[in-house]
């Protein structure tokens, strides 16, 4: 199987629930792929390394590896713990040197970022946001996270965006729900993630009737999140992915709530008549995460 | 008067209340300066042009002009209305081509941005945030605004940051105050700007006793704003300026509320033991705005 440059790249999407490993090429094609459950760090990292070796065996040596990870993670190159998972609610994983493990084993450049920053990069490079230099990629699923590109570059700074932990105003019909975030209770992740929906309604959206109040509550919180992003990161596009967004009726409801919360303050066509191309689903769909890891590998070279 | 390169630059801080005009040099020195009240657009622009000519007369021709303006403004170079004031609550000013007026008169490059983006640039270049590539400059005064630098570059995107219009959660002791923002009512600007304090308390902080509940309310709202910035723009420093921040007892209170709202989620030294050098006053003080305009002129060349 020939690639455009003959080079192969390892890609790892490190999630709190599962790891996806793949080998890809410069053109953004994934050639082989495998996945396994996330367990404790030592075993998971050993499986990750073994999987990459096995997948690459039939192809050729890897020129670089990209790793998109759950967080928070240390991205500051000058920090002693660069490449580590930082203090995370995921048991056992705080202080894991995940980049070091890959770099020592494969001795190639390792591109490292949050899974959502990786997904933003993939949507920018191959998906919904080509030629869009300012964008936010959101995932609404087990957690709520966002990656951001500003002026063509991923946002890092002190840490990286952690937009799932913004506090929305409580919806009038949701006043008594305390939220499920272990740190904040009723932050966005605590109120609008998949587990929050289940905690409140006893099931996920699949089993809720179309007139259940949860739809309206969910759209309102995510509309508030998008409004906060417009007012801070000022993206030219917002991409909404993740399992909860598989409920296709949510997206148009969120667009209306975004407009509600901005209250006509920013009279941009993008936020008014053209909002359908401002708030969009990921063109790469559920592939945005692993393609993001491939994009990080390409960027590491 | 000699400058390092022999070049002179015009600087204009266009505020909703007053305009400041100055001539400066490459080293960030302001050589001469004048100011006048903002009235309707035609007369104000004529005075701005006459003032720049008069100030420059004894020095030499201008190599570039920098303009830091109240907003919202059109910053997209490709837009038909690049350089215009957009729809603003300021009567008569919506749709004013302020950059065009300067460019036609002086025929030099005009650097143009929000007053707060300019101030962020000045603090980055000459003030509190040299060698800090990711920062937010906030002004808390007649309005609430924020400028942002990410990866060394000013944030533009769809428009520019408009962080004053984020919605904080209402403070328990402030539940009945509807806020004063004409667009949003109780957004941050509606709740924590100078006019909001006066509307609620009948006077500004100067006349309020140290045990007045307004201090705690104000610090809480600004702490929420800073927390939202940490979670979105991920700055390595936040600079808090503007008239309200002349009340020096506010800053330490805001630091505590920032920590409260993050609830230990991001265990960065910068947000914990070193927070005194994370949330700081502008080193350029009230000069940040006009020096920001000078920085925009230098950047335009």
PDB file of C-alpha atoms in Angstrom, chain A residues 39-236:
ATOM      1  CA  UNK A  39      -7.784   0.026  32.297  1.00  0.00           C
ATOM      2  CA  UNK A  40      -4.990   1.004  34.690  1.00  0.00           C
ATOM      3  CA  UNK A  41      -2.087   3.012  33.227  1.00  0.00           C
ATOM      4  CA  UNK A  42       0.750   0.406  33.063  1.00  0.00           C
ATOM      5  CA  UNK A  43      -1.332  -2.250  31.336  1.00  0.00           C
ATOM      6  CA  UNK A  44      -3.015   0.245  29.029  1.00  0.00           C
ATOM      7  CA  UNK A  45       0.294   1.766  27.941  1.00  0.00           C
ATOM      8  CA  UNK A  46       1.788  -1.689  27.346  1.00  0.00           C
ATOM      9  CA  UNK A  47      -1.196  -2.615  25.178  1.00  0.00           C
ATOM     10  CA  UNK A  48      -0.934   0.698  23.303  1.00  0.00           C
ATOM     11  CA  UNK A  49       2.716   0.053  22.464  1.00  0.00           C
ATOM     12  CA  UNK A  50       2.109  -3.561  21.471  1.00  0.00           C
ATOM     13  CA  UNK A  51      -0.846  -2.542  19.299  1.00  0.00           C
ATOM     14  CA  UNK A  52       1.155   0.133  17.453  1.00  0.00           C
ATOM     15  CA  UNK A  53       3.991  -2.353  16.808  1.00  0.00           C
ATOM     16  CA  UNK A  54       1.560  -4.935  15.510  1.00  0.00           C
ATOM     17  CA  UNK A  55      -0.335  -2.500  13.270  1.00  0.00           C
ATOM     18  CA  UNK A  56       2.873  -1.040  11.832  1.00  0.00           C
ATOM     19  CA  UNK A  57       4.517  -4.413  11.264  1.00  0.00           C
ATOM     20  CA  UNK A  58       3.011  -5.007   7.829  1.00  0.00           C
ATOM     21  CA  UNK A  59       3.616  -1.442   6.650  1.00  0.00           C
ATOM     22  CA  UNK A  60       6.950   0.013   7.695  1.00  0.00           C
ATOM     23  CA  UNK A  61       8.634   2.126  10.373  1.00  0.00           C
ATOM     24  CA  UNK A  62       6.711   5.043  11.884  1.00  0.00           C
ATOM     25  CA  UNK A  63       7.973   8.549  11.109  1.00  0.00           C
ATOM     26  CA  UNK A  64       6.078  10.145  14.005  1.00  0.00           C
ATOM     27  CA  UNK A  65       3.269   9.394  16.463  1.00  0.00           C
ATOM     28  CA  UNK A  66       0.326  11.579  17.377  1.00  0.00           C
ATOM     29  CA  UNK A  67      -1.465  11.266  20.709  1.00  0.00           C
ATOM     30  CA  UNK A  68      -4.776  12.959  21.483  1.00  0.00           C
ATOM     31  CA  UNK A  69      -5.550  12.416  25.137  1.00  0.00           C
ATOM     32  CA  UNK A  70      -8.170  12.949  27.786  1.00  0.00           C
ATOM     33  CA  UNK A  71      -7.045  15.589  30.243  1.00  0.00           C
ATOM     34  CA  UNK A  72      -6.030  17.689  31.877  1.00  0.00           C
ATOM     35  CA  UNK A  73      -2.548  17.206  30.410  1.00  0.00           C
ATOM     36  CA  UNK A  74       0.770  19.068  30.534  1.00  0.00           C
ATOM     37  CA  UNK A  75       1.462  20.730  27.173  1.00  0.00           C
ATOM     38  CA  UNK A  76       4.111  23.246  28.178  1.00  0.00           C
ATOM     39  CA  UNK A  77       7.331  22.060  26.557  1.00  0.00           C
ATOM     40  CA  UNK A  78       9.407  23.731  29.258  1.00  0.00           C
ATOM     41  CA  UNK A  79       7.587  22.007  32.139  1.00  0.00           C
ATOM     42  CA  UNK A  80       9.261  19.095  33.981  1.00  0.00           C
ATOM     43  CA  UNK A  81       6.111  17.028  33.503  1.00  0.00           C
ATOM     44  CA  UNK A  82       5.619  17.765  29.789  1.00  0.00           C
ATOM     45  CA  UNK A  83       3.646  14.904  28.276  1.00  0.00           C
ATOM     46  CA  UNK A  84       2.026  13.785  31.531  1.00  0.00           C
ATOM     47  CA  UNK A  85      -1.608  13.307  32.447  1.00  0.00           C
ATOM     48  CA  UNK A  86      -2.217  15.820  35.254  1.00  0.00           C
ATOM     49  CA  UNK A  87      -4.622  15.539  38.190  1.00  0.00           C
ATOM     50  CA  UNK A  88      -7.602  13.787  36.676  1.00  0.00           C
ATOM     51  CA  UNK A  89     -10.737  12.232  38.187  1.00  0.00           C
ATOM     52  CA  UNK A  90      -9.788   9.032  36.248  1.00  0.00           C
ATOM     53  CA  UNK A  91      -8.494   6.691  39.011  1.00  0.00           C
ATOM     54  CA  UNK A  92      -4.762   5.914  38.901  1.00  0.00           C
ATOM     55  CA  UNK A  93      -3.958   8.073  35.887  1.00  0.00           C
ATOM     56  CA  UNK A  94      -2.827  11.281  37.589  1.00  0.00           C
ATOM     57  CA  UNK A  95       0.898  11.766  36.925  1.00  0.00           C
ATOM     58  CA  UNK A  96       1.213   9.229  34.082  1.00  0.00           C
ATOM     59  CA  UNK A  97       4.043  10.005  31.627  1.00  0.00           C
ATOM     60  CA  UNK A  98       2.234   8.849  28.527  1.00  0.00           C
ATOM     61  CA  UNK A  99       4.311  10.763  25.947  1.00  0.00           C
ATOM     62  CA  UNK A 100       7.570   9.621  27.512  1.00  0.00           C
ATOM     63  CA  UNK A 101       6.459   5.992  27.219  1.00  0.00           C
ATOM     64  CA  UNK A 102       5.873   6.384  23.479  1.00  0.00           C
ATOM     65  CA  UNK A 103       9.013   8.421  22.831  1.00  0.00           C
ATOM     66  CA  UNK A 104      11.286   5.960  24.675  1.00  0.00           C
ATOM     67  CA  UNK A 105       9.840   2.978  22.826  1.00  0.00           C
ATOM     68  CA  UNK A 106       9.631   4.327  19.277  1.00  0.00           C
ATOM     69  CA  UNK A 107      12.298   7.077  19.287  1.00  0.00           C
ATOM     70  CA  UNK A 108      10.322   9.293  16.908  1.00  0.00           C
ATOM     71  CA  UNK A 109       8.699  12.718  17.397  1.00  0.00           C
ATOM     72  CA  UNK A 110       5.454  12.522  19.381  1.00  0.00           C
ATOM     73  CA  UNK A 111       2.737  15.118  18.732  1.00  0.00           C
ATOM     74  CA  UNK A 112       0.681  15.543  21.883  1.00  0.00           C
ATOM     75  CA  UNK A 113      -2.473  17.470  22.659  1.00  0.00           C
ATOM     76  CA  UNK A 114      -5.952  17.080  24.083  1.00  0.00           C
ATOM     77  CA  UNK A 115      -8.279  14.767  22.173  1.00  0.00           C
ATOM     78  CA  UNK A 116     -10.499  17.744  21.390  1.00  0.00           C
ATOM     79  CA  UNK A 117      -7.644  19.973  20.214  1.00  0.00           C
ATOM     80  CA  UNK A 118      -6.660  17.053  17.960  1.00  0.00           C
ATOM     81  CA  UNK A 119     -10.216  16.769  16.655  1.00  0.00           C
ATOM     82  CA  UNK A 120     -10.293  20.523  15.992  1.00  0.00           C
ATOM     83  CA  UNK A 121      -7.077  20.135  13.995  1.00  0.00           C
ATOM     84  CA  UNK A 122      -8.519  17.228  11.987  1.00  0.00           C
ATOM     85  CA  UNK A 123     -11.717  19.147  11.169  1.00  0.00           C
ATOM     86  CA  UNK A 124      -9.515  22.079  10.155  1.00  0.00           C
ATOM     87  CA  UNK A 125      -7.266  19.950   7.988  1.00  0.00           C
ATOM     88  CA  UNK A 126      -9.667  17.476   6.386  1.00  0.00           C
ATOM     89  CA  UNK A 127     -13.215  18.187   7.599  1.00  0.00           C
ATOM     90  CA  UNK A 128     -15.809  20.881   8.147  1.00  0.00           C
ATOM     91  CA  UNK A 129     -13.435  23.770   8.751  1.00  0.00           C
ATOM     92  CA  UNK A 130     -10.857  23.784   5.983  1.00  0.00           C
ATOM     93  CA  UNK A 131      -9.799  27.398   5.374  1.00  0.00           C
ATOM     94  CA  UNK A 132     -11.335  28.396   8.724  1.00  0.00           C
ATOM     95  CA  UNK A 133      -8.472  29.646  10.883  1.00  0.00           C
ATOM     96  CA  UNK A 134     -10.562  30.257  14.016  1.00  0.00           C
ATOM     97  CA  UNK A 135     -12.746  27.428  15.216  1.00  0.00           C
ATOM     98  CA  UNK A 136     -13.894  25.500  18.245  1.00  0.00           C
ATOM     99  CA  UNK A 137     -14.564  21.760  18.254  1.00  0.00           C
ATOM    100  CA  UNK A 138     -16.913  20.605  21.014  1.00  0.00           C
ATOM    101  CA  UNK A 139     -17.639  17.098  22.135  1.00  0.00           C
ATOM    102  CA  UNK A 140     -20.778  16.440  24.155  1.00  0.00           C
ATOM    103  CA  UNK A 141     -20.658  12.893  25.484  1.00  0.00           C
ATOM    104  CA  UNK A 142     -19.407  11.191  28.643  1.00  0.00           C
ATOM    105  CA  UNK A 143     -17.821  14.559  29.349  1.00  0.00           C
ATOM    106  CA  UNK A 144     -17.958  17.950  27.688  1.00  0.00           C
ATOM    107  CA  UNK A 145     -14.750  19.236  26.147  1.00  0.00           C
ATOM    108  CA  UNK A 146     -13.632  21.732  23.564  1.00  0.00           C
ATOM    109  CA  UNK A 147     -10.571  22.236  21.410  1.00  0.00           C
ATOM    110  CA  UNK A 148      -9.784  25.586  19.836  1.00  0.00           C
ATOM    111  CA  UNK A 149      -7.792  26.961  16.946  1.00  0.00           C
ATOM    112  CA  UNK A 150      -7.111  30.706  16.945  1.00  0.00           C
ATOM    113  CA  UNK A 151      -5.356  32.301  13.995  1.00  0.00           C
ATOM    114  CA  UNK A 152      -4.520  28.849  12.636  1.00  0.00           C
ATOM    115  CA  UNK A 153      -2.871  27.593  15.844  1.00  0.00           C
ATOM    116  CA  UNK A 154      -4.123  25.351  18.644  1.00  0.00           C
ATOM    117  CA  UNK A 155      -4.831  27.176  21.907  1.00  0.00           C
ATOM    118  CA  UNK A 156      -2.606  26.169  24.824  1.00  0.00           C
ATOM    119  CA  UNK A 157      -1.536  29.010  27.122  1.00  0.00           C
ATOM    120  CA  UNK A 158      -1.643  28.165  30.809  1.00  0.00           C
ATOM    121  CA  UNK A 159      -3.072  24.708  30.108  1.00  0.00           C
ATOM    122  CA  UNK A 160      -5.617  24.215  27.306  1.00  0.00           C
ATOM    123  CA  UNK A 161      -9.293  25.108  26.990  1.00  0.00           C
ATOM    124  CA  UNK A 162     -11.505  23.314  29.508  1.00  0.00           C
ATOM    125  CA  UNK A 163     -14.825  24.726  28.383  1.00  0.00           C
ATOM    126  CA  UNK A 164     -16.885  21.894  29.854  1.00  0.00           C
ATOM    127  CA  UNK A 165     -16.361  23.416  33.280  1.00  0.00           C
ATOM    128  CA  UNK A 166     -17.920  26.797  32.549  1.00  0.00           C
ATOM    129  CA  UNK A 167     -21.039  27.492  34.583  1.00  0.00           C
ATOM    130  CA  UNK A 168     -24.209  28.143  32.619  1.00  0.00           C
ATOM    131  CA  UNK A 169     -27.188  29.830  34.217  1.00  0.00           C
ATOM    132  CA  UNK A 170     -29.560  27.193  35.526  1.00  0.00           C
ATOM    133  CA  UNK A 171     -32.620  26.577  33.356  1.00  0.00           C
ATOM    134  CA  UNK A 172     -35.893  27.400  35.131  1.00  0.00           C
ATOM    135  CA  UNK A 173     -37.095  23.812  34.727  1.00  0.00           C
ATOM    136  CA  UNK A 174     -33.814  22.420  36.063  1.00  0.00           C
ATOM    137  CA  UNK A 175     -33.446  24.418  39.270  1.00  0.00           C
ATOM    138  CA  UNK A 176     -33.313  21.433  41.622  1.00  0.00           C
ATOM    139  CA  UNK A 177     -30.823  19.239  39.762  1.00  0.00           C
ATOM    140  CA  UNK A 178     -27.441  19.475  41.523  1.00  0.00           C
ATOM    141  CA  UNK A 179     -25.339  18.237  38.575  1.00  0.00           C
ATOM    142  CA  UNK A 180     -22.862  15.372  38.416  1.00  0.00           C
ATOM    143  CA  UNK A 181     -19.407  16.980  38.029  1.00  0.00           C
ATOM    144  CA  UNK A 182     -17.213  15.770  40.923  1.00  0.00           C
ATOM    145  CA  UNK A 183     -15.392  19.129  40.969  1.00  0.00           C
ATOM    146  CA  UNK A 184     -18.134  21.646  40.273  1.00  0.00           C
ATOM    147  CA  UNK A 185     -21.518  19.974  40.568  1.00  0.00           C
ATOM    148  CA  UNK A 186     -23.572  21.989  38.151  1.00  0.00           C
ATOM    149  CA  UNK A 187     -21.027  23.198  35.601  1.00  0.00           C
ATOM    150  CA  UNK A 188     -21.813  22.409  31.947  1.00  0.00           C
ATOM    151  CA  UNK A 189     -20.358  18.917  32.178  1.00  0.00           C
ATOM    152  CA  UNK A 190     -22.307  18.403  35.369  1.00  0.00           C
ATOM    153  CA  UNK A 191     -25.553  19.519  33.751  1.00  0.00           C
ATOM    154  CA  UNK A 192     -25.419  18.596  30.067  1.00  0.00           C
ATOM    155  CA  UNK A 193     -23.102  15.585  29.608  1.00  0.00           C
ATOM    156  CA  UNK A 194     -24.480  12.130  28.855  1.00  0.00           C
ATOM    157  CA  UNK A 195     -24.225  11.004  32.514  1.00  0.00           C
ATOM    158  CA  UNK A 196     -26.047  14.177  33.617  1.00  0.00           C
ATOM    159  CA  UNK A 197     -28.935  13.384  31.283  1.00  0.00           C
ATOM    160  CA  UNK A 198     -29.144   9.851  32.631  1.00  0.00           C
ATOM    161  CA  UNK A 199     -28.895  11.016  36.247  1.00  0.00           C
ATOM    162  CA  UNK A 200     -31.744  13.444  35.729  1.00  0.00           C
ATOM    163  CA  UNK A 201     -34.074  11.431  33.468  1.00  0.00           C
ATOM    164  CA  UNK A 202     -33.167   7.810  34.206  1.00  0.00           C
ATOM    165  CA  UNK A 203     -32.148   7.231  30.603  1.00  0.00           C
ATOM    166  CA  UNK A 204     -30.329   8.816  27.682  1.00  0.00           C
ATOM    167  CA  UNK A 205     -32.098  10.724  24.919  1.00  0.00           C
ATOM    168  CA  UNK A 206     -32.781   7.549  22.884  1.00  0.00           C
ATOM    169  CA  UNK A 207     -35.576   6.649  25.274  1.00  0.00           C
ATOM    170  CA  UNK A 208     -37.005  10.086  25.977  1.00  0.00           C
ATOM    171  CA  UNK A 209     -40.161  11.246  24.222  1.00  0.00           C
ATOM    172  CA  UNK A 210     -39.837  14.280  21.911  1.00  0.00           C
ATOM    173  CA  UNK A 211     -41.824  16.427  24.346  1.00  0.00           C
ATOM    174  CA  UNK A 212     -39.658  15.593  27.362  1.00  0.00           C
ATOM    175  CA  UNK A 213     -38.400  18.857  28.938  1.00  0.00           C
ATOM    176  CA  UNK A 214     -34.813  17.559  28.868  1.00  0.00           C
ATOM    177  CA  UNK A 215     -34.455  18.421  25.164  1.00  0.00           C
ATOM    178  CA  UNK A 216     -35.144  22.074  25.808  1.00  0.00           C
ATOM    179  CA  UNK A 217     -32.910  22.139  28.901  1.00  0.00           C
ATOM    180  CA  UNK A 218     -30.022  20.482  27.045  1.00  0.00           C
ATOM    181  CA  UNK A 219     -30.294  22.847  24.070  1.00  0.00           C
ATOM    182  CA  UNK A 220     -30.361  25.834  26.380  1.00  0.00           C
ATOM    183  CA  UNK A 221     -27.170  24.836  28.213  1.00  0.00           C
ATOM    184  CA  UNK A 222     -25.317  24.092  24.991  1.00  0.00           C
ATOM    185  CA  UNK A 223     -26.567  27.367  23.506  1.00  0.00           C
ATOM    186  CA  UNK A 224     -25.117  29.158  26.521  1.00  0.00           C
ATOM    187  CA  UNK A 225     -21.815  27.349  25.981  1.00  0.00           C
ATOM    188  CA  UNK A 226     -21.697  28.416  22.331  1.00  0.00           C
ATOM    189  CA  UNK A 227     -22.539  32.022  23.273  1.00  0.00           C
ATOM    190  CA  UNK A 228     -19.685  32.042  25.803  1.00  0.00           C
ATOM    191  CA  UNK A 229     -17.319  30.771  23.091  1.00  0.00           C
ATOM    192  CA  UNK A 230     -18.412  33.475  20.633  1.00  0.00           C
ATOM    193  CA  UNK A 231     -17.716  36.133  23.289  1.00  0.00           C
ATOM    194  CA  UNK A 232     -14.287  34.802  24.304  1.00  0.00           C
ATOM    195  CA  UNK A 233     -12.523  32.772  21.586  1.00  0.00           C
ATOM    196  CA  UNK A 234     -14.503  34.507  18.786  1.00  0.00           C
ATOM    197  CA  UNK A 235     -14.493  31.480  16.459  1.00  0.00           C
ATOM    198  CA  UNK A 236     -15.608  31.672  12.829  1.00  0.00           C
TER     199      UNK A 236
END
